[in-house]
Amino acid sequence: MTKQLDDFDFEATCRAIEGVAEQASSDSQAALKIAAYALHFLSSTEQLPVFQEYLRDVTEPANRAGRAAQDFVGMAEATGWLTESRPTSGTQVKISGKLYEVWKDAMGKLHLIPYPSAEDLQESIESSDS
């Protein structure tokens, strides 16, 4: 699985998750099962191409420059802004130099979710390949 992240083989990825799960702790197995279900959900709802576009976006730093709507020193300041401003889901902000995205849960509550950098994703891939 040394392909670009946005060009992954769905079946091979599911097999890899299954193989890793066989050697994992029960907590890790549960997390891997959730990841596999998420991929199956994306596939069965025909959203896999959209997910691949997302992966392409997060792995190409040039496309990410200047996307943050706000820049905050710390999480407390960002949380206050989130409550007061009520931004739309998908809005990106920087907090202490890291990119976050506004996400709206099923109850309508807004959250700030870390938006991984290309470097974060590459480190994750390299650690899983070893």
Tab-separated table of C-alpha atoms in Angstrom:
chain	number	residue	atom	x	y	z
A	1	MET	CA	0.000	0.000	0.000
A	2	THR	CA	2.591	2.529	-1.073
A	3	LYS	CA	0.173	4.308	-3.417
A	4	GLN	CA	-0.958	7.852	-2.930
A	5	LEU	CA	-3.590	7.989	-0.206
A	6	ASP	CA	-6.219	9.272	-2.623
A	7	ASP	CA	-5.636	6.332	-4.990
A	8	PHE	CA	-6.112	3.468	-2.544
A	9	ASP	CA	-7.595	0.114	-3.470
A	10	PHE	CA	-10.749	-0.330	-1.383
A	11	GLU	CA	-10.582	-4.137	-1.182
A	12	ALA	CA	-6.840	-4.191	-0.437
A	13	THR	CA	-7.325	-1.590	2.283
A	14	CYS	CA	-10.095	-3.645	3.897
A	15	ARG	CA	-7.891	-6.760	3.770
A	16	ALA	CA	-5.030	-4.802	5.358
A	17	ILE	CA	-7.304	-3.578	8.157
A	18	GLU	CA	-8.459	-7.159	8.756
A	19	GLY	CA	-4.852	-8.384	8.862
A	20	VAL	CA	-3.783	-5.712	11.324
A	21	ALA	CA	-6.875	-6.347	13.474
A	22	GLU	CA	-5.912	-10.006	13.914
A	23	GLN	CA	-2.741	-8.924	15.745
A	24	ALA	CA	-4.257	-5.983	17.656
A	25	SER	CA	-5.531	-5.571	21.210
A	26	SER	CA	-9.293	-5.661	21.739
A	27	ASP	CA	-9.453	-1.835	21.983
A	28	SER	CA	-7.494	-1.498	18.763
A	29	GLN	CA	-9.663	-4.141	17.116
A	30	ALA	CA	-12.750	-2.077	17.952
A	31	ALA	CA	-11.155	1.041	16.434
A	32	LEU	CA	-10.148	-0.873	13.306
A	33	LYS	CA	-13.655	-2.319	12.999
A	34	ILE	CA	-15.063	1.228	13.095
A	35	ALA	CA	-12.596	2.284	10.384
A	36	ALA	CA	-13.632	-0.679	8.224
A	37	TYR	CA	-17.330	0.095	8.729
A	38	ALA	CA	-16.663	3.733	7.821
A	39	LEU	CA	-15.012	2.665	4.559
A	40	HIS	CA	-17.896	0.299	3.794
A	41	PHE	CA	-20.374	3.088	4.519
A	42	LEU	CA	-18.535	5.425	2.141
A	43	SER	CA	-18.511	2.728	-0.515
A	44	SER	CA	-22.138	1.646	-0.110
A	45	THR	CA	-23.406	5.240	-0.172
A	46	GLU	CA	-21.259	6.018	-3.225
A	47	GLN	CA	-19.231	8.595	-1.300
A	48	LEU	CA	-15.852	6.922	-1.803
A	49	PRO	CA	-14.912	9.312	-4.662
A	50	VAL	CA	-15.705	12.283	-2.407
A	51	PHE	CA	-13.524	10.755	0.320
A	52	GLN	CA	-10.716	10.303	-2.204
A	53	GLU	CA	-11.029	13.990	-3.120
A	54	TYR	CA	-10.787	14.807	0.582
A	55	LEU	CA	-7.619	12.703	0.859
A	56	ARG	CA	-6.171	14.424	-2.190
A	57	ASP	CA	-6.882	17.779	-0.547
A	58	VAL	CA	-5.279	16.960	2.810
A	59	THR	CA	-2.196	15.442	1.201
A	60	GLU	CA	-1.448	18.391	-1.076
A	61	PRO	CA	-0.262	21.224	1.178
A	62	ALA	CA	-0.295	23.732	-1.702
A	63	ASN	CA	-4.072	23.413	-1.920
A	64	ARG	CA	-4.462	24.069	1.796
A	65	ALA	CA	-2.682	27.419	2.048
A	66	GLY	CA	-4.803	30.315	3.203
A	67	ARG	CA	-7.927	28.285	3.925
A	68	ALA	CA	-8.238	29.154	7.608
A	69	ALA	CA	-11.080	31.603	8.254
A	70	GLN	CA	-9.607	32.570	11.650
A	71	ASP	CA	-6.288	32.196	13.462
A	72	PHE	CA	-6.351	31.677	17.238
A	73	VAL	CA	-3.609	31.593	19.862
A	74	GLY	CA	-5.277	28.844	21.888
A	75	MET	CA	-8.235	26.486	22.129
A	76	ALA	CA	-10.110	28.640	24.687
A	77	GLU	CA	-10.201	31.574	22.274
A	78	ALA	CA	-11.297	29.298	19.412
A	79	THR	CA	-14.041	27.686	21.492
A	80	GLY	CA	-15.397	31.113	22.403
A	81	TRP	CA	-15.455	32.084	18.723
A	82	LEU	CA	-17.197	28.806	17.867
A	83	THR	CA	-19.968	29.520	20.372
A	84	GLU	CA	-20.409	33.195	19.485
A	85	SER	CA	-19.989	33.118	15.704
A	86	ARG	CA	-21.780	29.850	14.899
A	87	PRO	CA	-19.717	29.197	11.742
A	88	THR	CA	-20.861	26.713	9.126
A	89	SER	CA	-19.717	23.119	9.223
A	90	GLY	CA	-16.520	22.725	7.204
A	91	THR	CA	-15.077	26.123	8.126
A	92	GLN	CA	-11.379	25.796	8.863
A	93	VAL	CA	-9.443	27.662	11.544
A	94	LYS	CA	-5.886	27.627	12.864
A	95	ILE	CA	-5.297	27.104	16.559
A	96	SER	CA	-1.703	27.407	17.777
A	97	GLY	CA	-0.557	26.860	14.193
A	98	LYS	CA	-2.573	23.655	13.681
A	99	LEU	CA	-5.518	23.410	11.303
A	100	TYR	CA	-8.963	22.472	12.649
A	101	GLU	CA	-12.316	22.116	10.934
A	102	VAL	CA	-15.740	22.985	12.307
A	103	TRP	CA	-17.948	19.907	12.462
A	104	LYS	CA	-21.649	19.793	13.328
A	105	ASP	CA	-22.847	16.684	15.145
A	106	ALA	CA	-26.279	15.058	14.808
A	107	MET	CA	-27.635	17.212	17.638
A	108	GLY	CA	-26.493	20.410	15.900
A	109	LYS	CA	-23.628	21.122	18.305
A	110	LEU	CA	-20.459	22.515	16.711
A	111	HIS	CA	-17.038	20.989	17.400
A	112	LEU	CA	-13.464	21.722	16.344
A	113	ILE	CA	-11.890	18.615	14.835
A	114	PRO	CA	-8.145	18.411	14.068
A	115	TYR	CA	-7.545	18.577	10.316
A	116	PRO	CA	-4.397	16.523	9.685
A	117	SER	CA	-1.513	17.996	7.769
A	118	ALA	CA	0.172	16.121	4.950
A	119	GLU	CA	3.105	15.552	7.316
A	120	ASP	CA	0.811	14.051	9.974
A	121	LEU	CA	-0.671	11.668	7.418
A	122	GLN	CA	2.744	10.703	6.049
A	123	GLU	CA	4.014	9.947	9.574
A	124	SER	CA	0.939	7.787	10.159
A	125	ILE	CA	1.536	5.872	6.920
A	126	GLU	CA	5.222	5.371	7.651
A	127	SER	CA	4.540	4.090	11.164
A	128	SER	CA	1.905	1.648	9.864
A	129	ASP	CA	4.228	0.383	7.106
A	130	SER	CA	6.908	-0.624	9.625
